[in-house]
Amino acid sequence: MEQCSGTPMATRLGFKPGMRVWFHDMPPAVRAAIAPERAALEELGCATDGVQGVHLFAHRRDHLERELGALRGLLASNGFCWVSWPEQEGASDVRENTVADVAAAQGWEAGDRCAFEGWSGVKLTPRLTPATE
């Protein structure tokens, strides 16, 4: 999520004006960078059916598993979910490999990566075809 161009952070993360979005446990510095009000996003108080974009901040694997499991059925067919975790060692039991494992087990595909203000993240989309082993 590092801001290094003139492109607004919300745009760089794939959020578009009018999108129905939900942010879970978003740190203030990240909220300021994404600026949902300036980006004209429709911010929801909780994840509901048809949500188009989500940014989930997770410190614990069990929390990540629960949230991703619930979101899978609520996400619009063209929706996505960013999952971010603290970069600081010892601040969390969630790391990129944790997200990858949980996501794959629940039918998500990993895509873009980001980093900003002490957080790392990965963009997930629902897998449309069965995983091959």
C-alpha positions as a LaTeX table, in Angstrom:
\begin{tabular}{lrrr}
\hline
Residue & $x$ (\AA) & $y$ (\AA) & $z$ (\AA) \\
\hline
Met1 & 0.00 & 0.00 & 0.00 \\
Glu2 & 3.03 & 2.24 & $-0.04$ \\
Gln3 & 2.05 & 5.64 & $-1.45$ \\
Cys4 & 4.66 & 6.38 & $-4.10$ \\
Ser5 & 2.62 & 7.81 & $-6.97$ \\
Gly6 & $-0.08$ & 10.40 & $-7.35$ \\
Thr7 & $-2.72$ & 7.63 & $-7.50$ \\
Pro8 & $-4.99$ & 7.68 & $-4.44$ \\
Met9 & $-4.48$ & 4.74 & $-2.08$ \\
Ala10 & $-8.10$ & 3.58 & $-2.42$ \\
Thr11 & $-7.69$ & 3.36 & $-6.19$ \\
Arg12 & $-4.39$ & 1.49 & $-5.90$ \\
Leu13 & $-6.12$ & $-1.11$ & $-3.72$ \\
Gly14 & $-8.94$ & $-1.55$ & $-6.25$ \\
Phe15 & $-11.68$ & 0.38 & $-4.44$ \\
Lys16 & $-13.89$ & 2.37 & $-6.83$ \\
Pro17 & $-16.37$ & 5.20 & $-6.16$ \\
Gly18 & $-19.77$ & 3.89 & $-5.10$ \\
Met19 & $-18.42$ & 0.48 & $-4.04$ \\
Arg20 & $-20.03$ & $-1.13$ & $-1.00$ \\
Val21 & $-17.07$ & $-1.75$ & 1.34 \\
Trp22 & $-16.39$ & $-2.95$ & 4.87 \\
Phe23 & $-13.22$ & $-2.29$ & 6.86 \\
His24 & $-12.59$ & $-4.47$ & 9.91 \\
Asp25 & $-10.24$ & $-3.22$ & 12.66 \\
Met26 & $-8.56$ & $-0.73$ & 10.31 \\
Pro27 & $-5.78$ & 1.28 & 12.00 \\
Pro28 & $-6.20$ & 5.09 & 11.87 \\
Ala29 & $-3.10$ & 5.63 & 9.69 \\
Val30 & $-4.39$ & 3.21 & 7.06 \\
Arg31 & $-7.87$ & 4.75 & 7.20 \\
Ala32 & $-6.34$ & 8.18 & 6.60 \\
Ala33 & $-4.39$ & 6.87 & 3.60 \\
Ile34 & $-7.37$ & 5.09 & 2.04 \\
Ala35 & $-9.71$ & 8.02 & 2.86 \\
Pro36 & $-13.02$ & 6.24 & 2.20 \\
Glu37 & $-14.96$ & 9.52 & 2.28 \\
Arg38 & $-12.79$ & 11.17 & $-0.38$ \\
Ala39 & $-12.90$ & 7.99 & $-2.47$ \\
Ala40 & $-16.74$ & 8.11 & $-2.41$ \\
Leu41 & $-17.01$ & 4.58 & $-1.04$ \\
Glu42 & $-20.21$ & 3.33 & 0.59 \\
Glu43 & $-18.79$ & 2.15 & 3.90 \\
Leu44 & $-20.87$ & $-0.49$ & 5.66 \\
Gly45 & $-21.00$ & $-0.88$ & 9.44 \\
Cys46 & $-20.71$ & $-4.66$ & 9.06 \\
Ala47 & $-20.22$ & $-7.13$ & 6.25 \\
Thr48 & $-23.54$ & $-7.79$ & 4.52 \\
Asp49 & $-24.68$ & $-9.72$ & 1.48 \\
Gly50 & $-23.27$ & $-8.20$ & $-1.70$ \\
Val51 & $-20.32$ & $-6.40$ & $-0.13$ \\
Gln52 & $-17.90$ & $-5.62$ & $-2.96$ \\
Gly53 & $-14.67$ & $-4.79$ & $-1.16$ \\
Val54 & $-13.32$ & $-5.71$ & 2.26 \\
His55 & $-10.15$ & $-4.87$ & 4.12 \\
Leu56 & $-9.66$ & $-7.14$ & 7.11 \\
Phe57 & $-6.89$ & $-6.54$ & 9.67 \\
Ala58 & $-6.04$ & $-9.70$ & 11.61 \\
His59 & $-3.75$ & $-10.49$ & 14.53 \\
Arg60 & $-4.85$ & $-14.09$ & 15.19 \\
Arg61 & $-5.30$ & $-17.11$ & 12.94 \\
Asp62 & $-8.59$ & $-18.15$ & 14.56 \\
His63 & $-10.01$ & $-14.67$ & 13.92 \\
Leu64 & $-8.82$ & $-14.79$ & 10.30 \\
Glu65 & $-10.40$ & $-18.22$ & 9.78 \\
Arg66 & $-13.73$ & $-17.09$ & 11.22 \\
Glu67 & $-13.88$ & $-13.82$ & 9.25 \\
Leu68 & $-12.81$ & $-15.28$ & 5.90 \\
Gly69 & $-15.28$ & $-18.13$ & 6.34 \\
Ala70 & $-18.14$ & $-15.71$ & 6.93 \\
Leu71 & $-17.09$ & $-13.29$ & 4.17 \\
Arg72 & $-16.90$ & $-15.93$ & 1.43 \\
Gly73 & $-20.70$ & $-16.21$ & 1.28 \\
Leu74 & $-21.36$ & $-12.47$ & 1.59 \\
Leu75 & $-18.99$ & $-11.18$ & $-1.08$ \\
Ala76 & $-20.38$ & $-10.02$ & $-4.42$ \\
Ser77 & $-19.37$ & $-12.19$ & $-7.38$ \\
Asn78 & $-16.85$ & $-9.54$ & $-8.50$ \\
Gly79 & $-15.70$ & $-8.72$ & $-4.96$ \\
Phe80 & $-12.35$ & $-8.94$ & $-3.21$ \\
Cys81 & $-10.91$ & $-8.97$ & 0.28 \\
Trp82 & $-7.60$ & $-7.50$ & 1.41 \\
Val83 & $-6.18$ & $-9.26$ & 4.47 \\
Ser84 & $-3.50$ & $-7.38$ & 6.41 \\
Trp85 & $-1.38$ & $-8.40$ & 9.39 \\
Pro86 & 1.19 & $-6.53$ & 11.51 \\
Glu87 & 4.76 & $-6.72$ & 10.19 \\
Gln88 & 6.25 & $-6.44$ & 13.69 \\
Glu89 & 7.59 & $-9.80$ & 14.86 \\
Gly90 & 5.65 & $-11.14$ & 17.83 \\
Ala91 & 2.68 & $-8.78$ & 17.37 \\
Ser92 & 0.62 & $-11.47$ & 15.66 \\
Asp93 & 0.48 & $-15.16$ & 14.82 \\
Val94 & $-0.64$ & $-14.20$ & 11.28 \\
Arg95 & 1.93 & $-14.07$ & 8.49 \\
Glu96 & 1.70 & $-14.35$ & 4.71 \\
Asn97 & 1.93 & $-18.16$ & 4.81 \\
Thr98 & $-0.88$ & $-18.25$ & 7.43 \\
Val99 & $-3.12$ & $-16.17$ & 5.17 \\
Ala100 & $-2.23$ & $-18.35$ & 2.17 \\
Asp101 & $-3.07$ & $-21.57$ & 4.07 \\
Val102 & $-6.36$ & $-20.30$ & 5.50 \\
Ala103 & $-7.39$ & $-18.70$ & 2.20 \\
Ala104 & $-6.66$ & $-21.80$ & 0.12 \\
Ala105 & $-8.56$ & $-24.04$ & 2.55 \\
Gln106 & $-11.62$ & $-21.78$ & 2.27 \\
Gly107 & $-11.69$ & $-21.30$ & $-1.51$ \\
Trp108 & $-9.83$ & $-18.00$ & $-1.93$ \\
Glu109 & $-7.02$ & $-17.13$ & $-4.36$ \\
Ala110 & $-4.18$ & $-14.79$ & $-3.40$ \\
Gly111 & $-3.23$ & $-11.94$ & $-5.71$ \\
Asp112 & $-1.58$ & $-8.56$ & $-5.21$ \\
Arg113 & 0.56 & $-7.73$ & $-2.17$ \\
Cys114 & 0.85 & $-4.48$ & $-0.22$ \\
Ala115 & 2.71 & $-2.92$ & 2.71 \\
Phe116 & 1.97 & 0.29 & 4.61 \\
Glu117 & 2.49 & 1.78 & 8.08 \\
Gly118 & 3.76 & $-1.45$ & 9.65 \\
Trp119 & 1.20 & $-3.73$ & 7.98 \\
Ser120 & 1.58 & $-6.25$ & 5.15 \\
Gly121 & $-1.33$ & $-7.49$ & 3.11 \\
Val122 & $-2.56$ & $-9.71$ & 0.32 \\
Lys123 & $-5.60$ & $-9.35$ & $-1.91$ \\
Leu124 & $-7.90$ & $-12.36$ & $-2.03$ \\
Thr125 & $-10.63$ & $-13.23$ & $-4.51$ \\
Pro126 & $-13.02$ & $-16.18$ & $-4.41$ \\
Arg127 & $-11.70$ & $-19.16$ & $-6.37$ \\
Leu128 & $-14.10$ & $-19.88$ & $-9.21$ \\
Thr129 & $-12.75$ & $-23.30$ & $-10.13$ \\
Pro130 & $-11.74$ & $-26.17$ & $-7.86$ \\
Ala131 & $-8.11$ & $-26.17$ & $-6.75$ \\
Thr132 & $-5.88$ & $-28.73$ & $-8.44$ \\
Glu133 & $-3.52$ & $-30.73$ & $-6.34$ \\
\hline
\end{tabular}
